[in-house]
Amino acid sequence: MTSTPTEVAPAAPSALRRLLPGAPAGREARGSTLLRHLAVAVFFGTLVVLVTNQLAPYQNLQVARVCAFLCVTAGHTVLVGLNGQLSLGHGALMATGAYTMALTQQALDERAVRGWWTLPASLLAAVAVTALGGLVVGLAAARLRGPYLAGVTLAVATLVPAVTTIFTGVFNGEQGLPFPAQTPPAALGAYFQPERWLAWIALAAALLTMLLLANLVRSRFGRSLRAVRDDEVAARLAGIPVARTQVLAFVVSAACAGLGGGVYAMLTATVAPGKFPLDLSLFLLMAIVIGGLGSLAGAVWGAVLLVALQDLPGLLTEHLDLSAGLAQRLEGNLALAVFGLILIVVMLAAPGGLQGGVRAVGDRLRAALRRRRAPRRSPDR
């Protein structure tokens, strides 16, 4: 008797495999993942709060700025790294959240509305309006790929600052909108550092963003994002609505940018077009590439780099005896030049970004420890 060869179906991509019919629901796994993420958020939140108690006011503002940018870079990582859509307009989305935050606070102050809830309400308004903007951009960009998608988002990055300078009656032109100072609650004491309070608010926003995104990445929707990124045709054959997934990725990413912009408005005390230049979108994209597109941890590296490199020209002009003209040129170009140099070095040395390099080093150390702990075989006699 001759055996007939059996046809073996090709293996589905890893992101698709768990989306196919018959895949386990994993409800218990989702519950344990949520608890693990909550524990990590509580640990790092407690650690940062303890650190801020020992920092000077300016250093606490730096921590707050890192947290504000972390909201943006984390959402940007979901869009670019997990879904594969290139965006050059996240600086404009961040500006949208900041202006919405300032306008909402202004409207509440004009109506003499006071209370602890006004700040969260303004942040929610910033998130909602920016998410709506992300929906519009996502619908427009759903059929575009590559340079065409980048061109649409770049147009958004140039449109938003232009709108703020044209409608001066609403946005106050180049001078921008003032943002009221946020005083700490009386329960914290009369001498509690206001900058520390701002750092705590920004930290809460960043932790909430990271917690929600970490669980989203592990969810069915997160697997759909990766499946669409890896192979749109295979994802469509598996029943994934590709266009809707891409639009929702834009909405989620824009909402995070709006939250970061709202927190940033609270820190800068003035929301003006100069706070959100065109190169901010380029900085945000380079930050997540340098940090590592594959994970949310890379967004943390990117946020830290953003704040550190923005402060670099000021540190140089403070400690070096530079002329006024040279100091002005450094302030405008040094951060971009250093960012570009770091990007080249990281792409050559660690294509997976800083987080990918850290993960590779950790894997090698664990492999070395396993080899050392493995029992040695006696030589054969």
Short mmCIF file of C-alpha atoms in Angstrom, two decimals:
data_model
loop_
_atom_site.label_atom_id
_atom_site.label_comp_id
_atom_site.label_asym_id
_atom_site.label_seq_id
_atom_site.Cartn_x
_atom_site.Cartn_y
_atom_site.Cartn_z
CA MET A 1 0.00 0.00 0.00
CA THR A 2 1.18 3.49 -0.78
CA SER A 3 0.59 6.29 1.62
CA THR A 4 -0.81 9.51 0.26
CA PRO A 5 1.04 12.62 1.30
CA THR A 6 -0.90 14.86 3.62
CA GLU A 7 -0.98 18.57 2.98
CA VAL A 8 0.30 20.68 5.82
CA ALA A 9 -1.18 24.14 6.14
CA PRO A 10 1.34 26.94 6.51
CA ALA A 11 1.76 28.22 10.00
CA ALA A 12 -0.10 31.42 10.73
CA PRO A 13 1.88 34.44 11.89
CA SER A 14 2.26 34.64 15.63
CA ALA A 15 0.01 37.66 15.94
CA LEU A 16 -2.70 35.92 13.91
CA ARG A 17 -2.48 32.52 15.55
CA ARG A 18 -4.22 33.66 18.72
CA LEU A 19 -6.95 35.39 16.72
CA LEU A 20 -8.05 32.32 14.78
CA PRO A 21 -11.22 30.44 15.79
CA GLY A 22 -10.61 27.98 18.55
CA ALA A 23 -7.87 29.98 20.23
CA PRO A 24 -8.17 29.97 24.03
CA ALA A 25 -9.85 32.96 25.59
CA GLY A 26 -7.31 33.24 28.35
CA ARG A 27 -9.55 35.05 30.85
CA GLU A 28 -7.43 33.96 33.78
CA ALA A 29 -4.28 35.02 31.95
CA ARG A 30 -5.78 38.45 31.30
CA GLY A 31 -6.62 38.81 34.98
CA SER A 32 -3.12 37.89 36.07
CA THR A 33 -1.64 40.27 33.47
CA LEU A 34 -3.77 43.14 34.80
CA LEU A 35 -2.69 42.44 38.37
CA ARG A 36 0.94 42.27 37.31
CA HIS A 37 0.69 45.59 35.49
CA LEU A 38 -1.04 47.16 38.50
CA ALA A 39 1.74 45.94 40.78
CA VAL A 40 4.41 47.38 38.47
CA ALA A 41 2.56 50.72 38.28
CA VAL A 42 2.23 50.92 42.07
CA PHE A 43 5.91 50.06 42.53
CA PHE A 44 7.23 52.66 40.10
CA GLY A 45 4.69 55.25 41.24
CA THR A 46 5.77 54.86 44.86
CA LEU A 47 9.42 54.99 43.84
CA VAL A 48 9.02 58.22 41.85
CA VAL A 49 6.99 59.86 44.64
CA LEU A 50 9.75 59.06 47.12
CA VAL A 51 12.36 60.45 44.73
CA THR A 52 10.44 63.70 44.17
CA ASN A 53 10.48 64.32 47.92
CA GLN A 54 14.27 64.69 47.67
CA LEU A 55 14.47 66.79 44.49
CA ALA A 56 14.77 70.52 43.97
CA PRO A 57 11.86 72.42 42.35
CA TYR A 58 13.45 72.54 38.87
CA GLN A 59 14.27 68.83 39.02
CA ASN A 60 10.66 68.05 39.90
CA LEU A 61 9.59 70.05 36.86
CA GLN A 62 11.93 67.91 34.77
CA VAL A 63 10.28 64.77 36.16
CA ALA A 64 6.88 66.23 35.31
CA ARG A 65 7.99 67.01 31.75
CA VAL A 66 9.28 63.45 31.31
CA CYS A 67 5.88 62.14 32.43
CA ALA A 68 4.05 64.49 30.04
CA PHE A 69 6.19 63.38 27.10
CA LEU A 70 5.82 59.75 28.19
CA CYS A 71 2.07 59.97 27.61
CA VAL A 72 2.79 61.08 24.04
CA THR A 73 5.64 58.69 23.24
CA ALA A 74 3.72 55.70 24.63
CA GLY A 75 0.74 56.42 22.40
CA HIS A 76 3.06 57.09 19.47
CA THR A 77 4.70 53.70 20.03
CA VAL A 78 1.31 51.98 19.72
CA LEU A 79 0.66 53.68 16.38
CA VAL A 80 4.11 53.42 14.79
CA GLY A 81 5.67 50.43 16.51
CA LEU A 82 2.70 48.13 16.98
CA ASN A 83 0.52 49.12 14.03
CA GLY A 84 3.16 50.26 11.54
CA GLN A 85 1.60 53.65 10.69
CA LEU A 86 4.04 56.54 10.34
CA SER A 87 2.95 59.84 11.89
CA LEU A 88 4.73 63.18 11.65
CA GLY A 89 1.88 65.11 13.25
CA HIS A 90 1.95 64.15 16.91
CA GLY A 91 3.35 67.52 17.91
CA ALA A 92 0.17 69.07 16.51
CA LEU A 93 -1.99 66.55 18.39
CA MET A 94 -0.11 67.45 21.55
CA ALA A 95 -0.80 71.14 20.84
CA THR A 96 -4.49 70.34 20.34
CA GLY A 97 -4.67 68.82 23.80
CA ALA A 98 -2.81 71.75 25.34
CA TYR A 99 -5.07 74.38 23.76
CA THR A 100 -8.19 72.42 24.69
CA MET A 101 -6.94 72.21 28.27
CA ALA A 102 -6.28 75.97 28.42
CA LEU A 103 -9.60 76.91 26.80
CA THR A 104 -11.54 74.64 29.15
CA GLN A 105 -9.83 76.09 32.21
CA GLN A 106 -10.44 79.60 30.87
CA ALA A 107 -14.15 78.89 30.38
CA LEU A 108 -14.47 77.45 33.89
CA ASP A 109 -12.69 80.45 35.42
CA GLU A 110 -14.93 82.92 33.56
CA ARG A 111 -17.97 81.20 35.07
CA ALA A 112 -16.36 81.13 38.53
CA VAL A 113 -16.45 77.35 38.59
CA ARG A 114 -14.09 76.04 41.26
CA GLY A 115 -13.29 72.66 42.70
CA TRP A 116 -10.78 69.85 42.64
CA TRP A 117 -12.60 68.22 39.74
CA THR A 118 -11.96 71.06 37.27
CA LEU A 119 -8.44 69.85 36.46
CA PRO A 120 -9.48 66.23 35.69
CA ALA A 121 -12.43 67.57 33.70
CA SER A 122 -10.11 69.76 31.62
CA LEU A 123 -7.78 66.82 31.01
CA LEU A 124 -10.72 64.67 29.92
CA ALA A 125 -11.80 67.43 27.52
CA ALA A 126 -8.27 67.54 26.09
CA VAL A 127 -8.29 63.77 25.61
CA ALA A 128 -11.76 63.76 24.01
CA VAL A 129 -11.10 66.60 21.56
CA THR A 130 -7.72 65.21 20.51
CA ALA A 131 -9.18 61.71 20.12
CA LEU A 132 -11.81 63.23 17.82
CA GLY A 133 -9.03 64.87 15.83
CA GLY A 134 -7.24 61.53 15.67
CA LEU A 135 -10.44 59.96 14.35
CA VAL A 136 -10.60 62.52 11.54
CA VAL A 137 -6.92 62.05 10.66
CA GLY A 138 -7.24 58.27 10.92
CA LEU A 139 -10.22 58.18 8.56
CA ALA A 140 -8.35 60.34 6.06
CA ALA A 141 -5.20 58.24 6.33
CA ALA A 142 -6.83 54.79 6.39
CA ARG A 143 -6.21 54.25 2.67
CA LEU A 144 -2.73 55.79 2.61
CA ARG A 145 0.63 54.13 3.11
CA GLY A 146 4.27 55.15 3.37
CA PRO A 147 5.18 58.67 2.23
CA TYR A 148 1.55 59.56 1.48
CA LEU A 149 0.55 58.85 5.08
CA ALA A 150 3.57 60.79 6.33
CA GLY A 151 2.57 63.69 4.09
CA VAL A 152 -0.97 63.84 5.51
CA THR A 153 0.25 63.84 9.10
CA LEU A 154 2.90 66.44 8.26
CA ALA A 155 0.13 68.64 6.85
CA VAL A 156 -1.66 68.33 10.19
CA ALA A 157 1.55 69.38 11.96
CA THR A 158 1.65 72.59 9.91
CA LEU A 159 -2.10 73.24 10.00
CA VAL A 160 -2.65 73.40 13.76
CA PRO A 161 -0.08 76.18 14.49
CA ALA A 162 -1.44 78.14 11.52
CA VAL A 163 -4.98 77.93 12.90
CA THR A 164 -3.85 79.25 16.29
CA THR A 165 -2.24 82.31 14.69
CA ILE A 166 -5.15 83.04 12.34
CA PHE A 167 -7.97 82.92 14.91
CA THR A 168 -6.39 85.33 17.37
CA GLY A 169 -9.69 86.06 19.06
CA VAL A 170 -9.84 82.49 20.34
CA PHE A 171 -6.19 81.45 20.67
CA ASN A 172 -4.58 84.88 21.29
CA GLY A 173 -2.10 84.48 18.44
CA GLU A 174 1.60 84.20 19.14
CA GLN A 175 1.19 85.29 22.76
CA GLY A 176 -0.89 82.24 23.51
CA LEU A 177 -3.28 81.45 26.33
CA PRO A 178 -2.34 81.70 30.00
CA PHE A 179 -2.88 78.70 32.21
CA PRO A 180 -3.72 79.19 35.90
CA ALA A 181 -1.19 77.98 38.44
CA GLN A 182 -2.06 74.72 40.18
CA THR A 183 -1.66 75.07 43.93
CA PRO A 184 -1.24 71.98 46.12
CA PRO A 185 -4.17 70.96 48.33
CA ALA A 186 -4.20 72.48 51.79
CA ALA A 187 -4.02 68.99 53.30
CA LEU A 188 -0.41 68.70 52.07
CA GLY A 189 0.67 71.69 54.13
CA ALA A 190 1.36 75.35 53.51
CA TYR A 191 5.00 74.75 52.59
CA PHE A 192 4.46 71.88 50.17
CA GLN A 193 6.46 72.42 46.98
CA PRO A 194 4.13 73.33 44.05
CA GLU A 195 6.54 71.76 41.55
CA ARG A 196 6.33 68.48 43.43
CA TRP A 197 2.54 68.61 43.20
CA LEU A 198 2.79 69.14 39.43
CA ALA A 199 5.16 66.18 39.20
CA TRP A 200 2.65 64.00 41.07
CA ILE A 201 -0.17 65.00 38.71
CA ALA A 202 1.99 64.31 35.66
CA LEU A 203 3.10 61.01 37.18
CA ALA A 204 -0.52 59.94 37.71
CA ALA A 205 -1.30 60.72 34.06
CA ALA A 206 1.76 58.81 32.82
CA LEU A 207 1.08 55.76 35.00
CA LEU A 208 -2.56 55.67 33.90
CA THR A 209 -1.49 55.87 30.26
CA MET A 210 1.11 53.14 30.60
CA LEU A 211 -1.27 50.88 32.54
CA LEU A 212 -4.04 51.19 29.97
CA LEU A 213 -1.71 50.76 27.00
CA ALA A 214 0.12 47.80 28.56
CA ASN A 215 -3.17 45.96 28.95
CA LEU A 216 -4.32 47.04 25.49
CA VAL A 217 -1.14 45.64 23.93
CA ARG A 218 -1.81 42.27 25.60
CA SER A 219 -5.47 42.23 24.56
CA ARG A 220 -7.12 40.92 21.41
CA PHE A 221 -7.05 44.43 19.97
CA GLY A 222 -3.30 44.61 20.56
CA ARG A 223 -2.81 41.35 18.70
CA SER A 224 -4.92 42.74 15.87
CA LEU A 225 -2.65 45.79 15.70
CA ARG A 226 0.42 43.60 15.30
CA ALA A 227 -1.30 41.33 12.80
CA VAL A 228 -2.22 44.28 10.58
CA ARG A 229 1.33 45.60 10.85
CA ASP A 230 2.87 42.25 9.90
CA ASP A 231 0.60 41.32 6.99
CA GLU A 232 -2.57 43.19 6.06
CA VAL A 233 -3.72 40.52 3.59
CA ALA A 234 -3.36 37.70 6.12
CA ALA A 235 -5.06 39.81 8.78
CA ARG A 236 -7.99 40.49 6.46
CA LEU A 237 -8.29 36.78 5.66
CA ALA A 238 -8.36 36.06 9.40
CA GLY A 239 -11.40 38.32 9.75
CA ILE A 240 -9.68 41.38 11.20
CA PRO A 241 -11.21 44.69 10.05
CA VAL A 242 -7.97 46.29 8.86
CA ALA A 243 -9.24 49.82 8.20
CA ARG A 244 -11.13 50.02 11.49
CA THR A 245 -8.11 48.72 13.40
CA GLN A 246 -5.88 51.38 11.85
CA VAL A 247 -8.36 54.16 12.60
CA LEU A 248 -8.72 53.01 16.22
CA ALA A 249 -4.93 52.97 16.53
CA PHE A 250 -4.90 56.63 15.48
CA VAL A 251 -7.65 57.44 17.99
CA VAL A 252 -5.82 55.75 20.89
CA SER A 253 -2.53 57.37 19.97
CA ALA A 254 -4.13 60.80 19.58
CA ALA A 255 -5.88 60.50 22.95
CA CYS A 256 -2.53 59.82 24.62
CA ALA A 257 -1.01 62.81 22.83
CA GLY A 258 -3.90 64.97 24.02
CA LEU A 259 -3.38 63.88 27.61
CA GLY A 260 0.34 64.63 27.35
CA GLY A 261 -0.41 68.01 25.80
CA GLY A 262 -2.85 68.87 28.59
CA VAL A 263 -0.28 68.01 31.25
CA TYR A 264 2.37 69.97 29.34
CA ALA A 265 0.09 73.03 29.29
CA MET A 266 -0.19 72.80 33.05
CA LEU A 267 3.61 72.80 33.35
CA THR A 268 4.42 75.63 30.94
CA ALA A 269 1.76 78.03 32.33
CA THR A 270 1.31 79.46 28.79
CA VAL A 271 0.06 77.66 25.69
CA ALA A 272 1.50 79.29 22.57
CA PRO A 273 2.42 78.11 19.05
CA GLY A 274 6.11 78.48 19.88
CA LYS A 275 5.78 75.73 22.49
CA PHE A 276 4.88 73.23 19.75
CA PRO A 277 7.17 73.87 16.75
CA LEU A 278 7.17 71.73 13.65
CA ASP A 279 10.33 69.90 14.67
CA LEU A 280 8.61 68.66 17.85
CA SER A 281 6.86 66.00 15.75
CA LEU A 282 10.23 64.95 14.36
CA PHE A 283 11.69 64.80 17.87
CA LEU A 284 8.82 62.61 19.05
CA LEU A 285 9.31 60.18 16.17
CA MET A 286 13.08 59.99 16.69
CA ALA A 287 12.55 59.50 20.43
CA ILE A 288 10.48 56.34 20.03
CA VAL A 289 12.84 54.96 17.37
CA ILE A 290 15.86 55.52 19.63
CA GLY A 291 14.03 54.12 22.65
CA GLY A 292 12.79 51.08 20.76
CA LEU A 293 9.63 50.71 18.69
CA GLY A 294 8.87 47.22 19.87
CA SER A 295 7.84 47.95 23.47
CA LEU A 296 6.34 50.57 25.74
CA ALA A 297 9.55 50.56 27.78
CA GLY A 298 11.21 52.17 24.78
CA ALA A 299 8.79 55.08 25.15
CA VAL A 300 10.25 55.74 28.61
CA TRP A 301 13.76 56.00 27.15
CA GLY A 302 12.44 58.34 24.48
CA ALA A 303 10.69 60.65 26.95
CA VAL A 304 13.83 60.92 29.10
CA LEU A 305 15.92 61.73 26.02
CA LEU A 306 13.47 64.41 24.91
CA VAL A 307 13.74 66.31 28.18
CA ALA A 308 17.49 65.79 28.55
CA LEU A 309 18.33 67.01 25.04
CA GLN A 310 15.97 69.98 25.25
CA ASP A 311 17.83 71.12 28.37
CA LEU A 312 21.29 70.49 26.88
CA PRO A 313 21.72 73.89 25.15
CA GLY A 314 20.81 75.70 28.36
CA LEU A 315 23.33 73.68 30.35
CA LEU A 316 26.09 74.43 27.84
CA THR A 317 25.41 78.16 27.73
CA GLU A 318 25.27 78.24 31.52
CA HIS A 319 28.62 76.53 32.10
CA LEU A 320 30.52 77.78 29.02
CA ASP A 321 31.42 81.37 28.20
CA LEU A 322 29.59 81.63 24.88
CA SER A 323 28.59 84.69 22.91
CA ALA A 324 24.92 85.59 22.63
CA GLY A 325 24.80 84.70 18.92
CA LEU A 326 26.45 81.32 19.39
CA ALA A 327 24.20 80.53 22.35
CA GLN A 328 21.14 81.34 20.25
CA ARG A 329 22.32 79.12 17.38
CA LEU A 330 23.03 76.27 19.80
CA GLU A 331 19.61 76.60 21.36
CA GLY A 332 17.96 76.20 17.98
CA ASN A 333 20.09 73.46 16.42
CA LEU A 334 22.09 71.55 19.03
CA ALA A 335 19.28 69.31 20.29
CA LEU A 336 18.31 68.26 16.75
CA ALA A 337 21.94 67.57 15.80
CA VAL A 338 22.59 65.48 18.93
CA PHE A 339 19.30 63.63 18.46
CA GLY A 340 20.26 62.77 14.89
CA LEU A 341 23.71 61.59 15.95
CA ILE A 342 22.25 59.38 18.68
CA LEU A 343 19.74 57.97 16.19
CA ILE A 344 22.54 56.98 13.78
CA VAL A 345 24.63 55.38 16.53
CA VAL A 346 21.68 53.46 17.99
CA MET A 347 20.52 52.20 14.60
CA LEU A 348 24.00 50.88 13.85
CA ALA A 349 24.75 49.43 17.29
CA ALA A 350 21.27 48.35 18.42
CA PRO A 351 18.63 48.25 15.63
CA GLY A 352 16.00 47.43 18.24
CA GLY A 353 16.63 50.70 20.06
CA LEU A 354 17.93 51.24 23.57
CA GLN A 355 15.34 48.90 25.06
CA GLY A 356 16.21 46.24 22.49
CA GLY A 357 19.87 46.57 23.44
CA VAL A 358 19.06 46.26 27.14
CA ARG A 359 16.94 43.18 26.42
CA ALA A 360 19.73 41.61 24.35
CA VAL A 361 22.26 42.18 27.14
CA GLY A 362 19.85 40.68 29.67
CA ASP A 363 19.30 37.62 27.47
CA ARG A 364 23.04 37.07 27.18
CA LEU A 365 23.53 37.38 30.93
CA ARG A 366 20.73 34.90 31.62
CA ALA A 367 22.17 32.48 29.07
CA ALA A 368 25.61 32.77 30.69
CA LEU A 369 24.12 32.10 34.13
CA ARG A 370 22.26 29.04 32.84
CA ARG A 371 25.44 27.67 31.32
CA ARG A 372 27.30 28.21 34.58
CA ARG A 373 24.59 26.51 36.65
CA ALA A 374 24.23 23.56 34.27
CA PRO A 375 25.81 20.37 35.69
CA ARG A 376 29.06 19.49 34.03
CA ARG A 377 29.29 16.04 32.48
CA SER A 378 32.22 13.92 33.50
CA PRO A 379 34.48 12.92 30.59
CA ASP A 380 33.95 9.43 29.22
CA ARG A 381 36.52 6.90 30.29
#
